[in-house]
CSV table of C-alpha atoms in Angstrom, one decimal:
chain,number,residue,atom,x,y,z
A,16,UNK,CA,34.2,-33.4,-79.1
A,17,UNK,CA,34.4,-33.6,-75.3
A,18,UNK,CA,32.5,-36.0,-73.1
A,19,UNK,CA,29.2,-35.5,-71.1
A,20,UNK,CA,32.1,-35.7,-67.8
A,21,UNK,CA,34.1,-32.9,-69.4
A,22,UNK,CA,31.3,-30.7,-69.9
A,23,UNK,CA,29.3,-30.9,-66.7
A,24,UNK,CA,32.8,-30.5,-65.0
A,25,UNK,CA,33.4,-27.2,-67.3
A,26,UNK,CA,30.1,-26.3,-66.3
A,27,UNK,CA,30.2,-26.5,-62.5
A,28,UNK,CA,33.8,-24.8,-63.0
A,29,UNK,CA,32.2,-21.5,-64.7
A,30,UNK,CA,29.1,-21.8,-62.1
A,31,UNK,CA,31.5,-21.6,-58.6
A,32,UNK,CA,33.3,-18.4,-60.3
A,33,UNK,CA,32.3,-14.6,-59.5
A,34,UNK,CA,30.8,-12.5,-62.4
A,35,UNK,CA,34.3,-10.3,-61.9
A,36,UNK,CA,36.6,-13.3,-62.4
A,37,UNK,CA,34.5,-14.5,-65.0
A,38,UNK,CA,34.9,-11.0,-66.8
A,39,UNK,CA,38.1,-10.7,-66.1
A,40,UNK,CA,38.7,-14.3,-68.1
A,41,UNK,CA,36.8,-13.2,-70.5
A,42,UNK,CA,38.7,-10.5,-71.8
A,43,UNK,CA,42.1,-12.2,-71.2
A,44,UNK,CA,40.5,-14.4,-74.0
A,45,UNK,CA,39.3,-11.8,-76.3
A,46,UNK,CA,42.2,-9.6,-75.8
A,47,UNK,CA,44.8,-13.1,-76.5
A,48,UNK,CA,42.3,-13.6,-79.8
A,49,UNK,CA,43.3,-10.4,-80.9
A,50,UNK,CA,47.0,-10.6,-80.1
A,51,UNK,CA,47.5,-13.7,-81.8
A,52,UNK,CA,45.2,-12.5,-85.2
A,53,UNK,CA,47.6,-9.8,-85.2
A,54,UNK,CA,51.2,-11.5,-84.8
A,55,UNK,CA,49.6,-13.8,-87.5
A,56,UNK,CA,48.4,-11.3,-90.0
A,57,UNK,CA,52.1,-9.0,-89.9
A,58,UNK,CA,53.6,-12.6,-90.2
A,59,UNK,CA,51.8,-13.1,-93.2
A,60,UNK,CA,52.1,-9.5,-94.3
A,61,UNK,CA,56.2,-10.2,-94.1
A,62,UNK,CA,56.0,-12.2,-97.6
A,63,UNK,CA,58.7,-14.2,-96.3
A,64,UNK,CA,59.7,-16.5,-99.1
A,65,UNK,CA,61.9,-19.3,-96.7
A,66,UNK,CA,59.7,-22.1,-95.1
A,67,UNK,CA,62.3,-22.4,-92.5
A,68,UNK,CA,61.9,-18.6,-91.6
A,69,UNK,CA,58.5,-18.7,-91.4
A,70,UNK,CA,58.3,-21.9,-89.5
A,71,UNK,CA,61.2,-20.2,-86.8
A,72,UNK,CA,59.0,-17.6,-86.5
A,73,UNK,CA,55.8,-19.5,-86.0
A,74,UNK,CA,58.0,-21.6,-83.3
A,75,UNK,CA,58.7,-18.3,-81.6
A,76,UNK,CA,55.4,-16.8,-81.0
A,77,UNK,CA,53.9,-20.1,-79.9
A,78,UNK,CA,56.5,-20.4,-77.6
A,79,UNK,CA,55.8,-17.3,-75.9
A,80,UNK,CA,52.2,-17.3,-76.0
A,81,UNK,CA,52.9,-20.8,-73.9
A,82,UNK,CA,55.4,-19.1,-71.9
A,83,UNK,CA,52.4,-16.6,-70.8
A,84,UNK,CA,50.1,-19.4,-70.4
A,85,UNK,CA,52.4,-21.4,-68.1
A,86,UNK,CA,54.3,-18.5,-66.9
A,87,UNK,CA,51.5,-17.4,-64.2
A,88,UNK,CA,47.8,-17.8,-63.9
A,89,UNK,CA,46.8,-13.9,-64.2
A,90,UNK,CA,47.9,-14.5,-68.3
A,91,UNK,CA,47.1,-18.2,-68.7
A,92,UNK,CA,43.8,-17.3,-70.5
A,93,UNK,CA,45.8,-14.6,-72.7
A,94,UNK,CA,48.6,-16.9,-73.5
A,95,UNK,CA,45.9,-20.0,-74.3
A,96,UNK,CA,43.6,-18.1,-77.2
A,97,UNK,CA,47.1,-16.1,-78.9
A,98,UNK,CA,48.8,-19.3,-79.3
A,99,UNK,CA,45.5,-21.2,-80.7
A,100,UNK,CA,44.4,-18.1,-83.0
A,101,UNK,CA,48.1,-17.1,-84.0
A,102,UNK,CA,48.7,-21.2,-85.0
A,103,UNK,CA,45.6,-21.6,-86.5
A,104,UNK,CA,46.3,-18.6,-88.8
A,105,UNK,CA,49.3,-19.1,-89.7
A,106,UNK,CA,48.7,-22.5,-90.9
């Protein structure tokens, strides 16, 4: 759980954005949520019998979904919630 520090900074963070950008973040998330619950679920759907197969493929996704999240701010929120849902999933 985080700290009283790490929420009131979280909270002054979301109170200095606009409603837009706030938005905006807010359906980078939902849309990376639904991204990730999908590369999860055809992952799944495969059948794939190998560990190793499955665990490359895991490795790949996640490494993409990072790649977006690093890659440039305008798909860190995107990259963030795929990689979190799609791991979690998966697991």
């Amino acid at each position: 759980m985080p700290g009283g520090s790490q929420i009131a900074v979280s909270i002054g963070a979301c109170l200095s954005m606009d409603a837009a950008t706030t938005r905006y973040k807010g359906y980078q998330r939902l849309a990376g949520c639904f991204a990730g619950f999908v590369v999860a679920l055809i992952i799944i759907d495969l059948n794939i019998q190998s560990f190793v197969v499955i665990i490359l493929i895991i490795a790949v996704f996640t490494f993409l979904f990072n790649y977006l999240h690093f890659g440039h701010s305008h798909s860190s929120y995107f990259g963030t919630q795929a990689s979190v849902v799609h791991f979690f999933r998966c697991s």
